[in-house]
C-alpha atoms as a printed R data frame, in Angstrom:
    type eleno elety resid chain resno       x       y       z
1   ATOM     1    CA   UNK     A     1   0.571   7.516 -12.658
2   ATOM     2    CA   UNK     A     2   1.401   6.930  -9.003
3   ATOM     3    CA   UNK     A     3  -0.956   5.752  -6.295
4   ATOM     4    CA   UNK     A     4  -1.761   6.590  -2.690
5   ATOM     5    CA   UNK     A     5  -3.649   4.386  -0.243
6   ATOM     6    CA   UNK     A     6  -4.942   6.463   2.655
7   ATOM     7    CA   UNK     A     7  -5.157   4.104   5.606
8   ATOM     8    CA   UNK     A     8  -5.128   6.494   8.541
9   ATOM     9    CA   UNK     A     9  -7.819   7.614  10.921
10  ATOM    10    CA   UNK     A    10  -8.760   6.244  14.301
11  ATOM    11    CA   UNK     A    11 -11.637   3.966  13.256
12  ATOM    12    CA   UNK     A    12 -13.812   5.201  16.087
13  ATOM    13    CA   UNK     A    13 -16.975   3.715  14.578
14  ATOM    14    CA   UNK     A    14 -15.381   0.282  14.945
15  ATOM    15    CA   UNK     A    15 -14.302   0.657  18.560
16  ATOM    16    CA   UNK     A    16 -13.323  -1.333  20.570
17  ATOM    17    CA   UNK     A    17 -11.865  -3.461  17.733
18  ATOM    18    CA   UNK     A    18  -9.757  -0.652  16.314
19  ATOM    19    CA   UNK     A    19  -8.344   0.435  19.644
20  ATOM    20    CA   UNK     A    20  -5.650  -2.200  19.134
21  ATOM    21    CA   UNK     A    21  -5.309  -2.508  15.354
22  ATOM    22    CA   UNK     A    22  -5.773  -0.293  12.300
23  ATOM    23    CA   UNK     A    23  -9.134  -0.678  10.592
24  ATOM    24    CA   UNK     A    24  -7.402  -1.307   7.275
25  ATOM    25    CA   UNK     A    25  -5.573  -4.308   8.743
26  ATOM    26    CA   UNK     A    26  -8.791  -6.008   9.837
27  ATOM    27    CA   UNK     A    27  -9.841  -9.057   7.792
28  ATOM    28    CA   UNK     A    28 -12.548  -8.808   5.177
29  ATOM    29    CA   UNK     A    29 -13.319 -12.509   4.950
30  ATOM    30    CA   UNK     A    30 -10.008 -14.082   3.865
31  ATOM    31    CA   UNK     A    31  -7.550 -11.212   3.467
32  ATOM    32    CA   UNK     A    32  -6.590  -7.892   5.074
33  ATOM    33    CA   UNK     A    33  -8.831  -4.987   4.190
34  ATOM    34    CA   UNK     A    34  -5.998  -3.050   2.544
35  ATOM    35    CA   UNK     A    35  -5.606  -5.753  -0.124
36  ATOM    36    CA   UNK     A    36  -8.860  -4.590  -1.728
37  ATOM    37    CA   UNK     A    37  -7.915  -0.955  -2.474
38  ATOM    38    CA   UNK     A    38  -4.352  -2.030  -3.205
39  ATOM    39    CA   UNK     A    39  -5.598  -4.388  -5.909
40  ATOM    40    CA   UNK     A    40  -7.577  -1.517  -7.469
41  ATOM    41    CA   UNK     A    41  -4.400   0.508  -7.970
42  ATOM    42    CA   UNK     A    42  -2.620  -2.546  -9.354
43  ATOM    43    CA   UNK     A    43  -5.431  -3.158 -11.857
44  ATOM    44    CA   UNK     A    44  -5.105   0.460 -12.969
45  ATOM    45    CA   UNK     A    45  -1.505  -0.279 -13.937
46  ATOM    46    CA   UNK     A    46   0.005   1.583 -10.979
47  ATOM    47    CA   UNK     A    47   3.178   0.138  -9.457
48  ATOM    48    CA   UNK     A    48   4.547   2.962  -7.283
49  ATOM    49    CA   UNK     A    49   2.324   3.283  -4.234
50  ATOM    50    CA   UNK     A    50   2.476   5.348  -1.052
51  ATOM    51    CA   UNK     A    51   0.795   3.967   2.069
52  ATOM    52    CA   UNK     A    52  -0.267   6.716   4.483
53  ATOM    53    CA   UNK     A    53  -1.245   5.787   8.018
54  ATOM    54    CA   UNK     A    54  -0.720   6.745  11.644
55  ATOM    55    CA   UNK     A    55   2.731   6.578  13.268
56  ATOM    56    CA   UNK     A    56   1.449   3.764  15.498
57  ATOM    57    CA   UNK     A    57   0.083   1.639  12.653
58  ATOM    58    CA   UNK     A    58   2.742   2.125   9.973
59  ATOM    59    CA   UNK     A    59   5.088  -0.580  11.379
60  ATOM    60    CA   UNK     A    60   2.280  -3.125  11.035
61  ATOM    61    CA   UNK     A    61   1.663  -2.136   7.409
62  ATOM    62    CA   UNK     A    62   5.397  -2.461   6.716
63  ATOM    63    CA   UNK     A    63   5.354  -5.919   8.298
64  ATOM    64    CA   UNK     A    64   2.427  -7.009   6.146
65  ATOM    65    CA   UNK     A    65   3.347  -5.402   2.830
66  ATOM    66    CA   UNK     A    66   7.124  -4.965   2.894
67  ATOM    67    CA   UNK     A    67   8.638  -2.924   0.095
68  ATOM    68    CA   UNK     A    68   6.211  -4.352  -2.474
69  ATOM    69    CA   UNK     A    69   8.947  -6.049  -4.458
70  ATOM    70    CA   UNK     A    70   7.401  -9.488  -3.950
71  ATOM    71    CA   UNK     A    71   4.475  -8.332  -6.099
72  ATOM    72    CA   UNK     A    72   6.536  -6.330  -8.587
73  ATOM    73    CA   UNK     A    73   5.557  -3.088  -6.859
74  ATOM    74    CA   UNK     A    74   7.368  -0.294  -5.029
75  ATOM    75    CA   UNK     A    75   5.901   0.869  -1.727
76  ATOM    76    CA   UNK     A    76   6.660   3.991   0.241
77  ATOM    77    CA   UNK     A    77   5.282   4.880   3.653
78  ATOM    78    CA   UNK     A    78   4.320   8.193   5.227
79  ATOM    79    CA   UNK     A    79   2.725   9.327   8.464
80  ATOM    80    CA   UNK     A    80  -0.542  11.165   8.993
81  ATOM    81    CA   UNK     A    81  -0.394  11.845  12.750
82  ATOM    82    CA   UNK     A    82  -3.964  13.192  12.917
83  ATOM    83    CA   UNK     A    83  -6.999  12.646  10.658
84  ATOM    84    CA   UNK     A    84  -6.872  16.093   9.059
85  ATOM    85    CA   UNK     A    85  -8.882  15.291   5.955
86  ATOM    86    CA   UNK     A    86  -8.474  13.203   2.818
87  ATOM    87    CA   UNK     A    87  -6.881  16.021   0.822
88  ATOM    88    CA   UNK     A    88  -3.995  16.132   3.293
89  ATOM    89    CA   UNK     A    89  -2.751  12.969   1.567
90  ATOM    90    CA   UNK     A    90  -1.471  15.145  -1.283
91  ATOM    91    CA   UNK     A    91   0.332  17.511   1.065
92  ATOM    92    CA   UNK     A    92   1.942  14.603   2.900
93  ATOM    93    CA   UNK     A    93   2.743  12.834  -0.357
94  ATOM    94    CA   UNK     A    94   3.854  15.873  -2.364
95  ATOM    95    CA   UNK     A    95   7.443  14.679  -2.809
96  ATOM    96    CA   UNK     A    96   6.230  11.195  -3.714
97  ATOM    97    CA   UNK     A    97   3.800  12.504  -6.333
98  ATOM    98    CA   UNK     A    98   6.349  14.896  -7.852
99  ATOM    99    CA   UNK     A    99   5.263  15.861 -11.353
100 ATOM   100    CA   UNK     A   100   3.184  12.722 -11.940
101 ATOM   101    CA   UNK     A   101  -0.540  12.113 -12.123
102 ATOM   102    CA   UNK     A   102  -1.855  10.343  -9.043
103 ATOM   103    CA   UNK     A   103  -4.686   8.079  -7.895
104 ATOM   104    CA   UNK     A   104  -5.999   8.192  -4.352
105 ATOM   105    CA   UNK     A   105  -7.963   5.279  -2.930
106 ATOM   106    CA   UNK     A   106  -9.351   5.018   0.574
107 ATOM   107    CA   UNK     A   107  -8.115   2.036   2.535
108 ATOM   108    CA   UNK     A   108 -11.595   0.906   3.600
109 ATOM   109    CA   UNK     A   109 -13.255   0.864   0.164
110 ATOM   110    CA   UNK     A   110 -14.028  -2.290  -1.813
111 ATOM   111    CA   UNK     A   111 -14.790  -2.257  -5.535
112 ATOM   112    CA   UNK     A   112 -15.926  -5.202  -7.606
113 ATOM   113    CA   UNK     A   113 -17.198  -5.509 -11.152
114 ATOM   114    CA   UNK     A   114 -16.495  -7.274 -14.421
115 ATOM   115    CA   UNK     A   115 -14.078  -5.412 -16.670
116 ATOM   116    CA   UNK     A   116 -13.101  -3.003 -13.897
117 ATOM   117    CA   UNK     A   117  -9.373  -3.244 -14.599
118 ATOM   118    CA   UNK     A   118  -9.757  -2.339 -18.251
119 ATOM   119    CA   UNK     A   119 -12.016   0.552 -17.377
120 ATOM   120    CA   UNK     A   120  -9.518   1.876 -14.852
121 ATOM   121    CA   UNK     A   121  -6.646   1.750 -17.327
122 ATOM   122    CA   UNK     A   122  -8.778   3.536 -19.906
123 ATOM   123    CA   UNK     A   123  -9.491   6.332 -17.433
124 ATOM   124    CA   UNK     A   124  -5.807   6.601 -16.545
125 ATOM   125    CA   UNK     A   125  -4.838   7.035 -20.186
126 ATOM   126    CA   UNK     A   126  -7.609   9.589 -20.821
127 ATOM   127    CA   UNK     A   127  -7.123  11.635 -17.646
128 ATOM   128    CA   UNK     A   128  -7.490  15.383 -18.099
129 ATOM   129    CA   UNK     A   129  -7.808  17.039 -14.733
130 ATOM   130    CA   UNK     A   130  -9.887  15.015 -12.306
131 ATOM   131    CA   UNK     A   131 -11.838  11.781 -12.698
132 ATOM   132    CA   UNK     A   132 -14.297  10.741  -9.994
133 ATOM   133    CA   UNK     A   133 -16.254   7.517  -9.767
134 ATOM   134    CA   UNK     A   134 -19.947   7.675  -8.931
135 ATOM   135    CA   UNK     A   135 -22.192   4.949  -7.586
136 ATOM   136    CA   UNK     A   136 -25.989   5.050  -7.107
137 ATOM   137    CA   UNK     A   137 -27.045   4.804  -3.457
138 ATOM   138    CA   UNK     A   138 -30.367   4.970  -1.672
139 ATOM   139    CA   UNK     A   139 -29.134   7.410   1.003
140 ATOM   140    CA   UNK     A   140 -27.095  10.038  -0.885
141 ATOM   141    CA   UNK     A   141 -27.401  12.545   1.970
142 ATOM   142    CA   UNK     A   142 -24.638  10.554   3.728
143 ATOM   143    CA   UNK     A   143 -22.099  11.150   0.951
144 ATOM   144    CA   UNK     A   144 -20.469  13.620  -1.338
145 ATOM   145    CA   UNK     A   145 -22.808  13.635  -4.339
146 ATOM   146    CA   UNK     A   146 -22.144  14.422  -7.990
147 ATOM   147    CA   UNK     A   147 -24.825  15.913 -10.225
148 ATOM   148    CA   UNK     A   148 -24.635  15.513 -14.002
149 ATOM   149    CA   UNK     A   149 -26.643  17.115 -16.787
150 ATOM   150    CA   UNK     A   150 -28.445  15.375 -19.642
151 ATOM   151    CA   UNK     A   151 -25.190  14.831 -21.516
152 ATOM   152    CA   UNK     A   152 -23.452  13.235 -18.538
153 ATOM   153    CA   UNK     A   153 -21.350  16.300 -17.801
154 ATOM   154    CA   UNK     A   154 -20.568  16.889 -14.134
155 ATOM   155    CA   UNK     A   155 -22.151  20.185 -13.111
156 ATOM   156    CA   UNK     A   156 -22.192  20.179  -9.290
157 ATOM   157    CA   UNK     A   157 -20.708  18.497  -6.247
158 ATOM   158    CA   UNK     A   158 -22.461  18.646  -2.878
159 ATOM   159    CA   UNK     A   159 -21.149  17.322   0.429
160 ATOM   160    CA   UNK     A   160 -23.805  15.425   2.401
161 ATOM   161    CA   UNK     A   161 -26.700  17.505   1.034
162 ATOM   162    CA   UNK     A   162 -29.928  17.639   3.031
163 ATOM   163    CA   UNK     A   163 -31.859  17.526  -0.242
164 ATOM   164    CA   UNK     A   164 -29.717  15.638  -2.761
165 ATOM   165    CA   UNK     A   165 -30.268  16.474  -6.419
166 ATOM   166    CA   UNK     A   166 -28.676  13.175  -7.419
167 ATOM   167    CA   UNK     A   167 -28.257   9.676  -6.035
168 ATOM   168    CA   UNK     A   168 -24.678   9.377  -7.355
169 ATOM   169    CA   UNK     A   169 -22.348   9.086  -4.375
170 ATOM   170    CA   UNK     A   170 -18.715   9.895  -5.067
171 ATOM   171    CA   UNK     A   171 -16.721   6.836  -4.077
172 ATOM   172    CA   UNK     A   172 -13.340   6.669  -2.382
173 ATOM   173    CA   UNK     A   173 -11.371   6.417  -5.628
174 ATOM   174    CA   UNK     A   174 -10.028   9.563  -7.301
175 ATOM   175    CA   UNK     A   175  -7.726  10.216 -10.289
176 ATOM   176    CA   UNK     A   176  -5.944  13.578 -10.523
177 ATOM   177    CA   UNK     A   177  -3.354  15.266 -12.671
178 ATOM   178    CA   UNK     A   178  -0.218  16.766 -11.150
179 ATOM   179    CA   UNK     A   179  -2.006  20.012 -10.252
180 ATOM   180    CA   UNK     A   180  -3.671  18.319  -7.290
181 ATOM   181    CA   UNK     A   181  -0.722  18.944  -4.968
182 ATOM   182    CA   UNK     A   182  -0.864  22.699  -5.555
183 ATOM   183    CA   UNK     A   183  -4.641  22.681  -5.103
184 ATOM   184    CA   UNK     A   184  -4.413  20.756  -1.835
185 ATOM   185    CA   UNK     A   185  -1.720  23.079  -0.506
186 ATOM   186    CA   UNK     A   186  -3.889  26.109  -1.268
187 ATOM   187    CA   UNK     A   187  -6.946  24.856   0.622
188 ATOM   188    CA   UNK     A   188  -8.182  26.422   3.805
189 ATOM   189    CA   UNK     A   189  -9.157  23.910   6.504
190 ATOM   190    CA   UNK     A   190 -12.869  23.396   7.004
191 ATOM   191    CA   UNK     A   191 -14.678  24.228  10.210
192 ATOM   192    CA   UNK     A   192 -13.623  20.766  11.378
193 ATOM   193    CA   UNK     A   193 -10.003  21.681  10.761
194 ATOM   194    CA   UNK     A   194  -9.711  19.312   7.801
195 ATOM   195    CA   UNK     A   195  -8.549  19.621   4.197
196 ATOM   196    CA   UNK     A   196 -11.641  18.388   2.394
197 ATOM   197    CA   UNK     A   197 -11.434  16.282  -0.752
198 ATOM   198    CA   UNK     A   198 -14.704  17.862  -1.932
199 ATOM   199    CA   UNK     A   199 -12.919  21.231  -2.076
200 ATOM   200    CA   UNK     A   200 -10.245  19.679  -4.310
201 ATOM   201    CA   UNK     A   201 -12.907  18.253  -6.599
202 ATOM   202    CA   UNK     A   202 -14.744  21.570  -6.771
203 ATOM   203    CA   UNK     A   203 -11.531  23.341  -7.738
204 ATOM   204    CA   UNK     A   204 -11.279  21.064 -10.781
205 ATOM   205    CA   UNK     A   205 -14.990  21.479 -11.469
206 ATOM   206    CA   UNK     A   206 -14.580  25.258 -11.545
207 ATOM   207    CA   UNK     A   207 -11.938  24.750 -14.235
208 ATOM   208    CA   UNK     A   208 -14.359  22.474 -16.128
209 ATOM   209    CA   UNK     A   209 -11.800  19.703 -15.734
210 ATOM   210    CA   UNK     A   210 -13.710  17.248 -13.560
211 ATOM   211    CA   UNK     A   211 -15.759  14.322 -14.783
212 ATOM   212    CA   UNK     A   212 -17.838  11.657 -13.081
213 ATOM   213    CA   UNK     A   213 -17.670   8.047 -14.261
214 ATOM   214    CA   UNK     A   214 -20.892   6.211 -13.396
215 ATOM   215    CA   UNK     A   215 -20.065   2.717 -12.135
216 ATOM   216    CA   UNK     A   216 -23.761   1.911 -12.327
217 ATOM   217    CA   UNK     A   217 -25.620  -1.387 -12.208
218 ATOM   218    CA   UNK     A   218 -23.775  -4.677 -12.131
219 ATOM   219    CA   UNK     A   219 -21.052  -3.162  -9.994
220 ATOM   220    CA   UNK     A   220 -20.436  -3.244  -6.258
221 ATOM   221    CA   UNK     A   221 -18.943  -0.548  -4.066
222 ATOM   222    CA   UNK     A   222 -18.736  -1.070  -0.320
223 ATOM   223    CA   UNK     A   223 -17.064   0.743   2.511
224 ATOM   224    CA   UNK     A   224 -16.306  -0.977   5.783
225 ATOM   225    CA   UNK     A   225 -16.539   1.768   8.371
226 ATOM   226    CA   UNK     A   226 -19.100   0.198  10.715
227 ATOM   227    CA   UNK     A   227 -19.536  -3.209  12.309
228 ATOM   228    CA   UNK     A   228 -22.508  -3.988  10.078
229 ATOM   229    CA   UNK     A   229 -20.840  -2.857   6.847
230 ATOM   230    CA   UNK     A   230 -17.674  -4.786   7.733
231 ATOM   231    CA   UNK     A   231 -19.690  -7.959   8.227
232 ATOM   232    CA   UNK     A   232 -21.723  -7.346   5.064
233 ATOM   233    CA   UNK     A   233 -18.540  -6.856   3.037
234 ATOM   234    CA   UNK     A   234 -17.105 -10.114   4.368
235 ATOM   235    CA   UNK     A   235 -20.318 -11.970   3.501
236 ATOM   236    CA   UNK     A   236 -20.338 -10.424   0.015
237 ATOM   237    CA   UNK     A   237 -16.784 -11.620  -0.614
238 ATOM   238    CA   UNK     A   238 -17.512 -15.047   0.847
239 ATOM   239    CA   UNK     A   239 -20.559 -15.641  -1.350
240 ATOM   240    CA   UNK     A   240 -18.821 -14.508  -4.530
241 ATOM   241    CA   UNK     A   241 -15.709 -16.532  -3.879
242 ATOM   242    CA   UNK     A   242 -17.637 -19.683  -2.996
243 ATOM   243    CA   UNK     A   243 -19.889 -19.377  -6.045
244 ATOM   244    CA   UNK     A   244 -17.185 -18.524  -8.582
245 ATOM   245    CA   UNK     A   245 -14.078 -20.178  -7.155
246 ATOM   246    CA   UNK     A   246 -12.215 -16.900  -7.767
247 ATOM   247    CA   UNK     A   247 -10.715 -14.908  -4.914
248 ATOM   248    CA   UNK     A   248 -11.428 -11.186  -5.045
249 ATOM   249    CA   UNK     A   249  -8.441  -8.868  -4.564
250 ATOM   250    CA   UNK     A   250  -5.865 -11.650  -4.449
251 ATOM   251    CA   UNK     A   251  -2.850  -9.382  -4.936
252 ATOM   252    CA   UNK     A   252  -0.591 -12.241  -6.050
253 ATOM   253    CA   UNK     A   253  -3.028 -13.184  -8.806
254 ATOM   254    CA   UNK     A   254  -3.436  -9.549  -9.880
255 ATOM   255    CA   UNK     A   255   0.343  -9.125  -9.993
256 ATOM   256    CA   UNK     A   256   0.595 -12.222 -12.182
257 ATOM   257    CA   UNK     A   257  -2.218 -11.133 -14.505
258 ATOM   258    CA   UNK     A   258  -0.687  -7.678 -14.902
259 ATOM   259    CA   UNK     A   259   2.727  -9.117 -15.723
260 ATOM   260    CA   UNK     A   260   4.347  -7.716 -12.588
261 ATOM   261    CA   UNK     A   261   5.614 -11.163 -11.515
262 ATOM   262    CA   UNK     A   262   6.171 -14.508 -13.227
263 ATOM   263    CA   UNK     A   263   4.200 -17.688 -12.655
264 ATOM   264    CA   UNK     A   264   7.116 -19.206 -10.744
265 ATOM   265    CA   UNK     A   265   7.365 -16.126  -8.522
266 ATOM   266    CA   UNK     A   266   3.633 -16.330  -7.899
267 ATOM   267    CA   UNK     A   267   3.918 -20.001  -6.967
268 ATOM   268    CA   UNK     A   268   6.725 -19.233  -4.538
269 ATOM   269    CA   UNK     A   269   4.548 -16.612  -2.825
270 ATOM   270    CA   UNK     A   270   1.713 -19.101  -2.521
271 ATOM   271    CA   UNK     A   271   3.984 -21.794  -1.088
272 ATOM   272    CA   UNK     A   272   4.826 -19.502   1.829
273 ATOM   273    CA   UNK     A   273   1.114 -19.546   2.695
274 ATOM   274    CA   UNK     A   274   0.565 -23.187   1.751
275 ATOM   275    CA   UNK     A   275  -1.223 -24.165   4.955
276 ATOM   276    CA   UNK     A   276  -4.076 -21.766   4.188
277 ATOM   277    CA   UNK     A   277  -6.734 -21.977   1.513
278 ATOM   278    CA   UNK     A   278  -5.483 -18.624   0.241
279 ATOM   279    CA   UNK     A   279  -1.987 -20.012  -0.315
280 ATOM   280    CA   UNK     A   280  -3.352 -23.079  -2.077
281 ATOM   281    CA   UNK     A   281  -5.354 -20.833  -4.379
282 ATOM   282    CA   UNK     A   282  -2.287 -18.749  -5.266
283 ATOM   283    CA   UNK     A   283  -0.298 -21.910  -6.083
284 ATOM   284    CA   UNK     A   284  -3.135 -23.231  -8.253
285 ATOM   285    CA   UNK     A   285  -3.345 -19.938 -10.137
286 ATOM   286    CA   UNK     A   286   0.397 -20.041 -10.703
287 ATOM   287    CA   UNK     A   287   0.285 -23.664 -11.862
288 ATOM   288    CA   UNK     A   288  -2.461 -22.853 -14.356
289 ATOM   289    CA   UNK     A   289  -0.224 -20.065 -15.701
290 ATOM   290    CA   UNK     A   290   2.651 -22.496 -16.243
291 ATOM   291    CA   UNK     A   291   4.613 -22.389 -13.005
292 ATOM   292    CA   UNK     A   292   7.199 -25.157 -12.751
293 ATOM   293    CA   UNK     A   293   7.572 -25.006  -8.955
């Protein structure tokens, strides 16, 4: 499976901050926002990743992330000049996806929960069509919502329903088989001129090849699209990291745990950031794993 991080858009809800910098490059406590969705793909076992952003912002993502080789990954980059909908990611990334399955994650989404990596890899191996991830929210009318029957089977998807029949919001993480490119190319733009991801999901649902995984209690899903939610996400990460001593979405640590890099390579990455608490943490993780540096 390959992965796409969609990090485009204009971030208008975060103006004036995002008039100068991409939303996904803003800090969420101690690391750039894009580290969080990137770590999700890494935990799923995905090593080939396409970063999609605006022509203006792509050079900054390249400067931050490079070619991915330092983390045992392979990054590609592609432009989305205008925010024409989430499903456009598959049209833009068609050559990258090729004949592979693909995961799409939104660049402003944060996921956290025990055992999440194992669950992701299980869903990758069992993929048959489309796998969506649902999360209970108190205001489902703001989201795309998935409705399941008594057996847990996904039976309906509604986009921002006035009267939601479920409280399961569909999060910004999606797994698709190779058919998704053809589906995205066949879509008609919405009245807003966008290729809607809900239309992709409904196409799979009509084939009875879409399922909804309930992330449920004990799990956290946050997006960071407003000033308040950005601050709340940073506070969430701060509290967890201070209480547990473990840094969420530390991509060097994830790369080490997944076997993408060695302990010595991890230590070398941390030493480049040694003057920060983040760099010290990476070196300590590497030392505990047997680094000799």
